[in-house]
Coordinates of C-alpha atoms in Angstrom, one line a residue:
Chain A
M1 CA 0.2 0.0 0.2
K2 CA 1.5 3.2 -0.9
V3 CA 0.9 6.3 0.6
E4 CA 0.1 9.7 -1.5
R5 CA 3.4 11.4 -1.3
S6 CA 2.8 14.4 -3.5
V7 CA 1.7 16.8 -0.8
R8 CA 4.1 16.9 2.0
V9 CA 2.2 17.0 5.2
E10 CA 5.0 17.6 7.1
D11 CA 5.5 21.0 5.6
K12 CA 2.2 21.9 6.5
L13 CA 2.3 20.5 10.3
F14 CA 5.8 22.5 10.5
C15 CA 3.8 25.7 10.6
N16 CA 1.9 24.3 13.6
R17 CA 2.6 24.9 17.3
Y18 CA 2.7 21.9 19.5
L19 CA 4.0 21.0 22.9
V20 CA 4.6 17.4 22.8
D21 CA 4.3 15.4 25.8
T22 CA 7.4 13.1 25.5
G23 CA 6.8 9.4 26.2
R24 CA 3.4 9.7 27.0
P25 CA 1.6 9.3 23.4
H26 CA -2.5 9.6 23.7
I27 CA -3.0 7.3 20.9
K28 CA -1.9 3.6 21.1
V29 CA -2.5 1.1 18.1
R30 CA -3.3 -2.3 19.4
A31 CA -0.4 -4.8 18.9
H32 CA -1.4 -7.0 15.5
T33 CA 0.6 -9.1 13.0
R34 CA -1.8 -8.0 10.2
P35 CA -3.4 -4.7 10.1
S36 CA -7.3 -4.8 9.7
P37 CA -8.9 -2.5 7.1
Q38 CA -9.7 0.0 9.4
L39 CA -6.3 0.4 10.7
L40 CA -5.1 0.8 7.0
A41 CA -7.8 3.0 6.4
L42 CA -6.0 5.4 8.8
L43 CA -2.9 5.3 6.6
K44 CA -4.8 8.0 4.2
A45 CA -7.5 9.2 6.3
C46 CA -5.1 10.8 9.0
P47 CA -5.1 14.5 8.3
A48 CA -1.3 14.7 9.9
R49 CA -0.4 11.4 8.4
C50 CA 0.5 10.0 12.0
Y51 CA -0.1 6.9 11.1
E52 CA 2.6 4.9 9.4
L53 CA 3.3 1.1 7.8
N54 CA 6.5 0.0 9.8
D55 CA 9.0 -2.8 7.8
K56 CA 7.3 -5.5 9.2
G57 CA 4.1 -4.7 7.7
Q58 CA 2.4 -3.4 11.0
I59 CA 0.8 0.1 11.4
E60 CA 2.5 2.3 13.9
V61 CA 1.5 6.0 15.1
T62 CA 3.6 8.8 15.9
V63 CA 1.4 11.2 17.7
D64 CA 3.9 14.5 17.7
G65 CA 2.0 16.2 14.8
C66 CA -1.6 15.0 15.7
M67 CA -4.1 17.9 15.6
E68 CA -6.6 16.0 17.9
C69 CA -9.2 15.7 15.3
G70 CA -10.6 12.3 16.4
T71 CA -10.8 11.0 12.8
C72 CA -8.9 8.1 13.6
R73 CA -10.8 7.4 17.0
V74 CA -14.1 7.4 14.9
I75 CA -12.7 4.8 12.6
G76 CA -10.4 2.4 14.7
E77 CA -12.0 2.7 18.2
P78 CA -15.0 0.6 17.7
T79 CA -13.0 -2.4 16.3
G80 CA -10.5 -2.1 19.3
D81 CA -7.7 -1.2 16.8
I82 CA -6.5 2.2 18.8
E83 CA -7.1 3.6 22.1
W84 CA -7.6 7.3 22.0
S85 CA -7.4 9.7 24.4
Y86 CA -6.8 13.5 24.6
P87 CA -3.0 14.6 25.8
R88 CA -2.7 15.7 29.3
G89 CA -4.0 19.3 29.8
G90 CA -2.0 22.1 28.0
Y91 CA -0.1 19.4 25.6
G92 CA -0.4 18.5 22.2
V93 CA -1.3 21.0 19.4
L94 CA -1.8 24.7 20.0
F95 CA -3.8 26.5 17.4
K96 CA -2.8 30.3 16.9
F97 CA -6.0 30.8 14.8
G98 CA -8.1 27.8 14.8
Chain B
M1 CA -7.9 18.0 44.8
I2 CA -9.9 21.0 45.0
E3 CA -12.1 20.4 48.1
E4 CA -14.9 22.7 47.1
S5 CA -18.2 21.8 45.5
F6 CA -19.5 23.8 42.6
D7 CA -22.9 24.9 41.5
A8 CA -21.9 23.8 37.7
I9 CA -19.0 22.4 36.3
V10 CA -18.6 23.1 32.6
V11 CA -16.4 21.0 30.3
G12 CA -15.2 22.8 27.3
A13 CA -14.3 26.3 26.9
G14 CA -15.4 26.4 23.5
M15 CA -18.7 28.4 21.9
A16 CA -21.1 26.5 24.2
G17 CA -19.4 25.7 27.4
N18 CA -18.5 29.6 27.4
A19 CA -22.1 30.4 27.0
A20 CA -23.1 28.0 29.6
A21 CA -20.6 29.2 31.8
L22 CA -21.1 33.1 31.4
T23 CA -24.9 32.9 31.5
M24 CA -24.6 30.8 35.1
A25 CA -22.0 33.0 36.6
K26 CA -23.9 35.8 35.4
K27 CA -27.0 34.7 37.6
G28 CA -25.0 34.1 40.7
M29 CA -24.0 30.3 40.3
K30 CA -20.6 29.1 41.4
V31 CA -19.4 28.1 38.5
L32 CA -16.1 26.2 37.5
Q33 CA -15.2 25.9 33.8
L34 CA -12.2 23.2 32.7
E35 CA -10.4 23.4 29.4
R36 CA -7.7 21.2 28.1
G37 CA -5.8 23.9 26.0
E38 CA -3.1 26.3 27.7
Y39 CA -6.1 28.7 26.6
A40 CA -9.5 28.9 25.5
G41 CA -9.3 28.5 21.8
S42 CA -6.1 26.9 21.5
K43 CA -7.9 23.7 20.5
N44 CA -10.7 25.1 18.9
V45 CA -11.4 25.2 15.2
Q46 CA -13.9 26.9 13.1
G47 CA -14.3 28.1 9.4
A48 CA -15.3 30.7 11.3
I49 CA -18.4 32.7 10.7
L50 CA -19.9 34.3 14.1
Y51 CA -23.6 34.9 13.9
A52 CA -24.1 37.9 16.1
D53 CA -27.8 37.2 17.1
M54 CA -26.8 34.5 19.4
L55 CA -23.6 36.4 20.9
E56 CA -25.7 39.7 21.5
K57 CA -27.8 37.7 23.5
L58 CA -25.2 36.8 26.0
I59 CA -23.2 39.7 25.4
P60 CA -25.4 42.6 24.1
E61 CA -22.1 45.1 23.9
F62 CA -19.8 42.7 22.1
R63 CA -19.0 44.8 19.4
E64 CA -17.3 47.4 21.0
D65 CA -14.2 44.8 22.0
A66 CA -14.6 41.5 20.1
P67 CA -12.0 40.3 18.2
L68 CA -14.2 40.3 14.9
E69 CA -12.5 40.5 11.5
R70 CA -15.0 41.3 8.5
H71 CA -18.7 41.9 8.6
L72 CA -20.1 39.8 5.5
V73 CA -21.9 41.9 2.8
E74 CA -21.5 39.1 0.0
Q75 CA -22.4 35.5 0.3
R76 CA -21.3 33.3 -2.9
F77 CA -22.4 29.7 -3.6
W78 CA -20.6 27.6 -6.2
I79 CA -21.2 24.6 -7.9
M80 CA -17.8 23.3 -9.4
D81 CA -16.5 21.2 -11.7
D82 CA -12.8 20.7 -12.3
R83 CA -12.6 23.6 -14.3
S84 CA -15.1 26.1 -13.6
H85 CA -17.7 27.0 -11.2
V86 CA -21.3 28.6 -11.5
G87 CA -22.2 30.6 -8.7
L88 CA -25.0 32.2 -6.9
H89 CA -23.7 35.5 -5.6
Y90 CA -25.7 37.6 -3.1
R91 CA -24.5 41.0 -2.3
S92 CA -26.3 43.8 -0.6
E93 CA -25.6 46.8 0.9
D94 CA -28.2 46.6 3.6
F95 CA -25.7 44.2 4.9
N96 CA -23.2 47.3 5.6
E97 CA -25.2 47.8 9.0
E98 CA -24.3 49.7 12.1
R99 CA -24.8 46.3 14.1
A100 CA -24.0 43.7 11.2
N101 CA -25.3 40.0 11.1
R102 CA -22.6 38.2 10.3
Y103 CA -18.8 38.3 10.9
T104 CA -15.7 36.3 10.2
I105 CA -13.9 35.6 13.1
I106 CA -10.5 33.9 14.2
R107 CA -11.5 30.9 16.9
A108 CA -8.5 31.2 18.9
Q109 CA -8.6 34.9 19.5
F110 CA -12.6 35.1 19.7
D111 CA -12.7 32.5 22.3
R112 CA -9.8 33.8 24.5
W113 CA -11.9 37.0 24.8
F114 CA -15.2 35.0 25.3
S115 CA -13.5 33.4 27.9
A116 CA -12.2 36.3 29.5
K117 CA -15.8 37.7 29.7
V118 CA -16.8 34.2 31.7
R119 CA -13.9 35.0 33.9
E120 CA -15.3 38.5 34.9
A121 CA -18.4 37.2 35.3
G122 CA -17.1 35.4 38.1
A123 CA -16.7 31.9 36.8
T124 CA -13.7 30.2 38.1
V125 CA -11.5 28.8 34.5
L126 CA -9.0 26.2 35.0
C127 CA -7.1 25.7 31.4
E128 CA -4.5 22.7 30.6
T129 CA -6.8 20.6 32.7
T130 CA -8.1 17.2 30.9
V131 CA -11.1 15.9 32.5
T132 CA -10.7 12.4 32.2
D133 CA -13.8 10.7 33.7
L134 CA -17.2 11.8 34.8
A135 CA -17.6 10.9 38.6
Q136 CA -21.2 8.8 39.0
D137 CA -22.4 7.4 42.1
A138 CA -23.7 4.1 42.9
Y139 CA -26.8 4.8 41.2
G140 CA -25.0 6.1 38.1
R141 CA -25.8 10.2 38.6
V142 CA -23.3 12.2 37.7
I143 CA -21.8 13.8 40.8
G144 CA -18.7 15.5 39.2
V145 CA -15.6 15.2 37.3
R146 CA -12.3 13.5 37.6
T147 CA -9.3 15.3 35.8
D148 CA -5.4 14.7 35.0
R149 CA -4.5 17.5 37.4
Q150 CA -4.7 16.2 40.6
D151 CA -5.9 12.9 42.3
G152 CA -9.5 12.6 43.5
E153 CA -12.8 14.4 42.5
I154 CA -14.5 17.6 41.7
H155 CA -18.0 18.0 42.9
A156 CA -20.7 19.8 41.5
D157 CA -24.6 19.7 41.4
V158 CA -24.8 19.5 37.2
V159 CA -22.2 18.7 35.0
V160 CA -22.4 20.6 31.6
L161 CA -20.4 18.9 28.8
A162 CA -19.7 21.0 26.4
E163 CA -16.8 18.5 25.3
G164 CA -16.9 19.0 21.6
V165 CA -17.9 16.6 18.6
N166 CA -15.1 14.2 19.9
G167 CA -16.0 14.3 23.7
L168 CA -14.6 11.3 25.4
L169 CA -16.5 11.7 28.6
G170 CA -20.1 11.2 27.7
T171 CA -19.1 8.0 25.5
R172 CA -16.9 6.4 28.2
A173 CA -19.7 7.2 30.9
R174 CA -22.1 5.4 28.3
L175 CA -24.3 8.2 28.4
R176 CA -24.5 8.7 24.5
E177 CA -22.7 6.7 21.5
R178 CA -19.3 7.6 20.4
P179 CA -20.0 9.8 16.7
K180 CA -20.1 7.0 13.5
T181 CA -17.9 7.6 10.2
N182 CA -21.1 8.6 8.2
K183 CA -22.2 11.0 10.7
V184 CA -19.2 13.2 11.3
A185 CA -17.0 14.8 8.8
L186 CA -13.5 15.6 8.6
A187 CA -12.6 19.3 7.4
V188 CA -9.0 20.7 6.9
K189 CA -8.1 24.2 6.5
E190 CA -4.9 26.5 5.8
M191 CA -4.9 29.9 7.1
H192 CA -3.6 32.0 4.2
F193 CA -1.9 35.7 5.0
L194 CA -1.6 38.4 2.7
P195 CA -1.5 42.0 2.6
R196 CA -5.1 43.6 3.3
E197 CA -5.0 45.4 0.1
T198 CA -4.4 42.6 -1.6
I199 CA -7.5 40.5 0.0
E200 CA -9.6 43.9 -0.7
A201 CA -8.9 43.9 -4.0
R202 CA -9.2 40.0 -5.0
F203 CA -12.6 39.9 -3.1
N204 CA -14.0 43.3 -4.1
L205 CA -14.2 44.8 -0.6
S206 CA -13.7 47.8 1.2
G207 CA -12.7 48.8 4.8
D208 CA -14.1 45.6 7.1
E209 CA -16.5 44.2 4.5
G210 CA -16.5 40.4 4.3
V211 CA -17.3 38.0 1.9
V212 CA -17.5 33.9 2.5
I213 CA -17.7 31.5 -0.4
E214 CA -19.2 28.0 -0.1
A215 CA -18.7 25.4 -2.3
A216 CA -19.5 22.0 -3.5
G217 CA -19.2 19.9 -6.7
T218 CA -16.5 17.5 -8.2
I219 CA -13.6 19.1 -5.6
S220 CA -15.1 16.5 -3.2
G221 CA -14.3 13.5 -5.6
G222 CA -17.7 12.4 -5.2
M223 CA -17.7 12.2 -1.4
T224 CA -20.5 14.0 0.3
G225 CA -18.8 17.3 1.6
M226 CA -17.9 21.4 0.7
G227 CA -15.5 23.7 0.4
F228 CA -15.3 27.2 1.7
I229 CA -13.0 30.4 1.5
Y230 CA -13.6 33.0 4.1
A231 CA -12.3 36.2 3.8
N232 CA -10.5 37.8 7.4
K233 CA -8.8 41.1 7.6
E234 CA -5.3 39.8 6.8
C235 CA -5.9 36.2 6.0
I236 CA -7.9 33.9 4.1
S237 CA -9.4 30.9 5.5
V238 CA -9.7 27.9 2.8
G239 CA -10.6 24.7 4.0
I240 CA -12.6 21.6 3.0
G241 CA -14.6 18.6 4.8
C242 CA -16.2 15.5 3.8
L243 CA -17.6 12.6 5.5
V244 CA -15.3 10.4 7.6
A245 CA -17.0 7.2 6.1
D246 CA -16.3 8.8 2.5
F247 CA -12.6 9.0 3.4
Q248 CA -12.3 5.4 4.7
R249 CA -14.6 4.6 1.3
T250 CA -12.6 6.1 -1.1
G251 CA -8.8 6.1 0.5
K252 CA -8.5 9.7 -0.7
T253 CA -6.2 11.8 1.9
P254 CA -8.0 15.1 3.2
Y255 CA -4.6 17.2 2.4
E256 CA -4.4 16.1 -1.3
L257 CA -8.1 17.0 -1.3
L258 CA -7.5 20.6 -0.3
D259 CA -4.5 21.2 -2.3
R260 CA -6.5 20.3 -5.3
F261 CA -9.2 22.5 -4.1
K262 CA -6.4 25.3 -3.6
R263 CA -5.2 24.3 -7.4
H264 CA -8.6 24.8 -8.8
P265 CA -8.7 27.8 -11.4
S266 CA -11.6 29.6 -9.4
V267 CA -9.7 29.3 -6.3
A268 CA -5.8 29.5 -7.2
P269 CA -6.1 33.2 -8.2
L270 CA -7.7 34.1 -4.7
I271 CA -4.9 32.8 -2.6
E272 CA -2.0 33.2 -5.1
G273 CA 1.3 34.2 -3.4
S274 CA 0.1 33.8 0.1
E275 CA 1.8 32.5 3.3
V276 CA 0.5 30.0 5.3
K277 CA 0.7 30.2 8.8
E278 CA -1.5 27.1 10.1
Y279 CA -2.9 23.9 9.1
S280 CA -6.0 22.7 11.1
A281 CA -8.2 19.8 11.2
H282 CA -11.6 19.0 13.2
L283 CA -15.0 16.8 12.7
I284 CA -18.2 18.3 12.2
P285 CA -21.4 16.8 13.5
E286 CA -23.5 15.9 10.0
G287 CA -25.7 13.4 11.6
G288 CA -28.5 16.0 11.8
Y289 CA -31.5 15.6 14.2
K290 CA -31.6 12.0 14.1
A291 CA -27.9 11.7 15.6
I292 CA -29.0 14.0 18.6
P293 CA -28.4 12.0 21.4
Q294 CA -30.3 11.9 24.9
L295 CA -29.6 15.8 25.8
Y296 CA -29.8 15.4 29.9
G297 CA -29.8 13.1 32.8
D298 CA -29.1 12.8 36.1
G299 CA -26.8 15.4 36.9
W300 CA -25.6 16.0 33.6
V301 CA -26.7 18.1 30.2
V302 CA -25.2 18.0 27.2
V303 CA -24.9 21.2 24.4
G304 CA -23.2 22.2 21.2
D305 CA -21.1 20.0 19.0
A306 CA -21.2 17.1 21.8
A307 CA -25.1 16.8 21.4
Q308 CA -24.5 17.1 17.5
L309 CA -26.0 20.3 17.0
N310 CA -24.9 21.4 14.0
N311 CA -27.0 22.8 10.6
A312 CA -25.1 21.3 8.0
I313 CA -27.2 22.9 5.3
H314 CA -27.1 26.1 6.4
R315 CA -23.9 25.8 7.8
E316 CA -24.7 26.8 11.2
G317 CA -22.9 25.4 13.9
S318 CA -21.2 27.6 16.5
N319 CA -24.7 29.7 16.9
L320 CA -26.6 26.6 17.9
A321 CA -23.8 25.7 20.6
M322 CA -24.2 29.0 21.9
T323 CA -27.8 28.9 22.2
S324 CA -27.9 25.6 23.6
G325 CA -25.1 26.5 26.2
R326 CA -27.1 29.5 27.1
I327 CA -30.3 27.4 27.4
A328 CA -29.1 24.9 29.3
A329 CA -27.6 27.1 31.6
E330 CA -31.0 29.2 31.9
A331 CA -32.6 25.5 32.6
I332 CA -30.3 24.5 35.3
F333 CA -30.8 28.0 37.1
Q334 CA -34.5 27.5 36.8
V335 CA -34.3 24.2 38.3
K336 CA -32.0 25.7 41.2
S337 CA -34.1 28.8 41.9
R338 CA -37.0 26.5 42.8
R339 CA -34.7 24.5 45.3
L340 CA -35.1 21.2 43.0
A341 CA -32.5 18.5 42.6
M342 CA -30.6 18.2 39.4
T343 CA -32.5 14.7 38.3
K344 CA -33.2 13.5 35.1
E345 CA -36.9 14.6 35.4
N346 CA -36.1 18.2 36.6
L347 CA -33.4 18.8 33.7
A348 CA -35.7 17.8 31.2
L349 CA -36.9 21.6 31.1
Y350 CA -33.4 22.2 29.2
K351 CA -35.0 19.9 26.3
R352 CA -38.4 21.4 26.3
M353 CA -36.8 24.8 26.0
L354 CA -34.5 23.8 23.3
D355 CA -37.4 22.3 21.5
R356 CA -39.1 25.7 21.6
S357 CA -36.2 27.6 20.2
F358 CA -34.9 27.5 16.6
V359 CA -32.0 25.1 17.5
L360 CA -34.1 22.0 17.2
K361 CA -37.0 23.4 14.7
D362 CA -34.3 23.9 12.2
M363 CA -32.4 20.6 13.3
K364 CA -36.0 18.9 13.0
K365 CA -36.9 20.7 9.7
Y366 CA -33.9 19.0 7.9
K367 CA -34.4 15.6 9.4
D368 CA -34.0 13.9 5.9
M369 CA -31.3 15.7 4.4
P370 CA -28.0 14.1 6.0
R371 CA -29.3 10.4 4.7
L372 CA -30.2 11.9 1.1
M373 CA -27.0 13.7 0.7
H374 CA -25.0 10.8 2.0
T375 CA -26.7 7.9 0.2
N376 CA -26.8 10.1 -3.0
S377 CA -23.6 11.7 -2.9
Q378 CA -22.1 10.7 -6.5
N379 CA -24.8 12.3 -8.3
F380 CA -25.2 15.8 -5.9
F381 CA -21.5 15.9 -5.8
L382 CA -20.2 14.6 -9.0
T383 CA -22.9 14.0 -11.8
Y384 CA -25.0 17.3 -11.2
P385 CA -22.0 20.1 -11.0
Q386 CA -20.5 18.2 -14.3
L387 CA -23.9 18.5 -16.1
I388 CA -24.8 21.8 -14.7
S389 CA -21.4 23.3 -15.8
K390 CA -21.7 21.8 -19.7
A391 CA -25.1 23.4 -19.7
M392 CA -24.0 26.3 -19.0
Q393 CA -20.9 25.9 -21.2
T394 CA -23.3 25.0 -24.0
Y395 CA -25.6 28.0 -23.5
L396 CA -22.8 30.5 -23.4
R397 CA -20.9 29.4 -26.1
V398 CA -21.2 31.2 -29.6
D399 CA -20.6 29.0 -32.2
G400 CA -23.4 28.8 -34.9
T401 CA -25.6 25.9 -33.0
P402 CA -29.4 26.7 -33.2
K403 CA -30.8 27.3 -30.0
S404 CA -33.1 24.5 -30.2
E405 CA -30.2 22.1 -30.8
K406 CA -28.5 23.3 -27.6
Q407 CA -31.5 23.1 -25.3
K408 CA -31.9 19.3 -26.7
S409 CA -28.5 18.5 -26.4
T410 CA -28.3 19.6 -22.8
L411 CA -31.7 17.7 -21.7
K412 CA -30.3 14.9 -23.4
S413 CA -26.8 14.9 -21.3
F414 CA -29.2 15.2 -18.2
V415 CA -31.4 12.5 -19.3
N416 CA -28.7 9.9 -20.3
A417 CA -27.1 10.7 -16.9
R418 CA -29.8 10.2 -14.7
S419 CA -32.8 9.1 -16.6
W420 CA -36.3 10.6 -16.2
I421 CA -37.1 8.4 -13.3
G422 CA -33.7 9.4 -11.6
L423 CA -34.4 13.0 -12.3
F424 CA -37.7 13.4 -10.6
G425 CA -37.0 11.2 -8.0
D426 CA -34.1 13.4 -6.9
A427 CA -35.8 16.2 -7.3
F428 CA -38.9 15.0 -5.6
R429 CA -36.4 13.4 -2.6
F430 CA -34.5 17.0 -2.5
A431 CA -37.7 18.7 -2.4
R432 CA -39.0 16.6 0.3
A433 CA -35.9 17.0 2.5
W434 CA -36.0 20.4 2.4
R435 CA -39.6 21.3 3.2

């Protein structure tokens, strides 16, 4: 599965302000050998491209650029594929304009 | 742990939460408001248009110091295909009134101002505090909240859940369902900065006049969705949103969709040369009337986006949020002043008052619209925009073809694409859902 790379999401996220809560990710992916269709959908649906496929073909999440929209929660939480919380108070994305 | 107990705890400092906290504090209630962002507004995303009437009911003199961008004198609706748009523009000098009806705003700035008013009214506002759970007694009655700040609970007679579309507390406590993929849209937005004069020249504006553009068509790639362009003082908000279920089904990426919208020949010249200073994403409740959850219970009420109160057809959400927050607060105050308990039975007053307001009347009017749009997205967002564009072009191009032939070929293209039964069916279903 190839993720659309023509738009550099990293560049978009670069202009945002974040306070990353290092070592305390607010989203966790359940351990799996092969990703479910819901997990695969997150590769594309996440607007911050937080989800990526690793060398072993499993889905990993890096929450540093997360905008806390909840899209992955709506898709992935019902099946138990991910665990979703909000970051600790004050941490995470800090919109200047919103 | 905060030892004191409050009359009410408001979770969230968005439009609904601020309206509720302000209303209760003004009436002399002891209110605690909790917000997980560094400041009110730092987690909030909206297009954003502010409807003056609903704010005036809370803060009559808001125009004196609220951070407003532009008052709207013009509204454009665009039906787009890949190379063109058919537009309906309404512009009126009447909108250049002293007490303007609609403004563009920047939420992070507006919410900070709104939150200051809440504090001035006497509420205790605690930012950088994420509420992790609702505290319930053995009978399931909500008696307060638990936060990530200290161990222990904070107690109140009633908790106002203004936690937004992606609120976790209500779902964790099993008071309402988690939003479903076909009931919420994901919108992405960028803030494009340009000199004031450039924006005014490009949008045909002078002074603080503003314009908004709502756009639908092939820009959403057959998904149920809309794009928008709002002129602010020194920046332009450009965004697009589609149902999460459609993103999941099609595998299209939100950022690619936004970039395609920005590259459209009708959009690109408006934002050319701009500097993007923020990229944001947010869910929007799209389920309509039928998706509204139970709005009250023992010791709690839910308001705003968390209650799915959004009128997708008229692009109204923040005003429904403000109004539901205010009405919930007024209902709570009535229950309190009658010295009654905050039970489900007594808080039903909130629903009765909301039923009588425009909020639930408007929501009810369009109760069939979400399903119609969601089940016919290919027709409404792909086929018709293409047909309409082609019809306009055929009509406008002067090439020696007799007009009767042009009309015949246009009609034929509609019938070929949708069949007579399909056309009448779509028109009938649309009219019925609109009625």
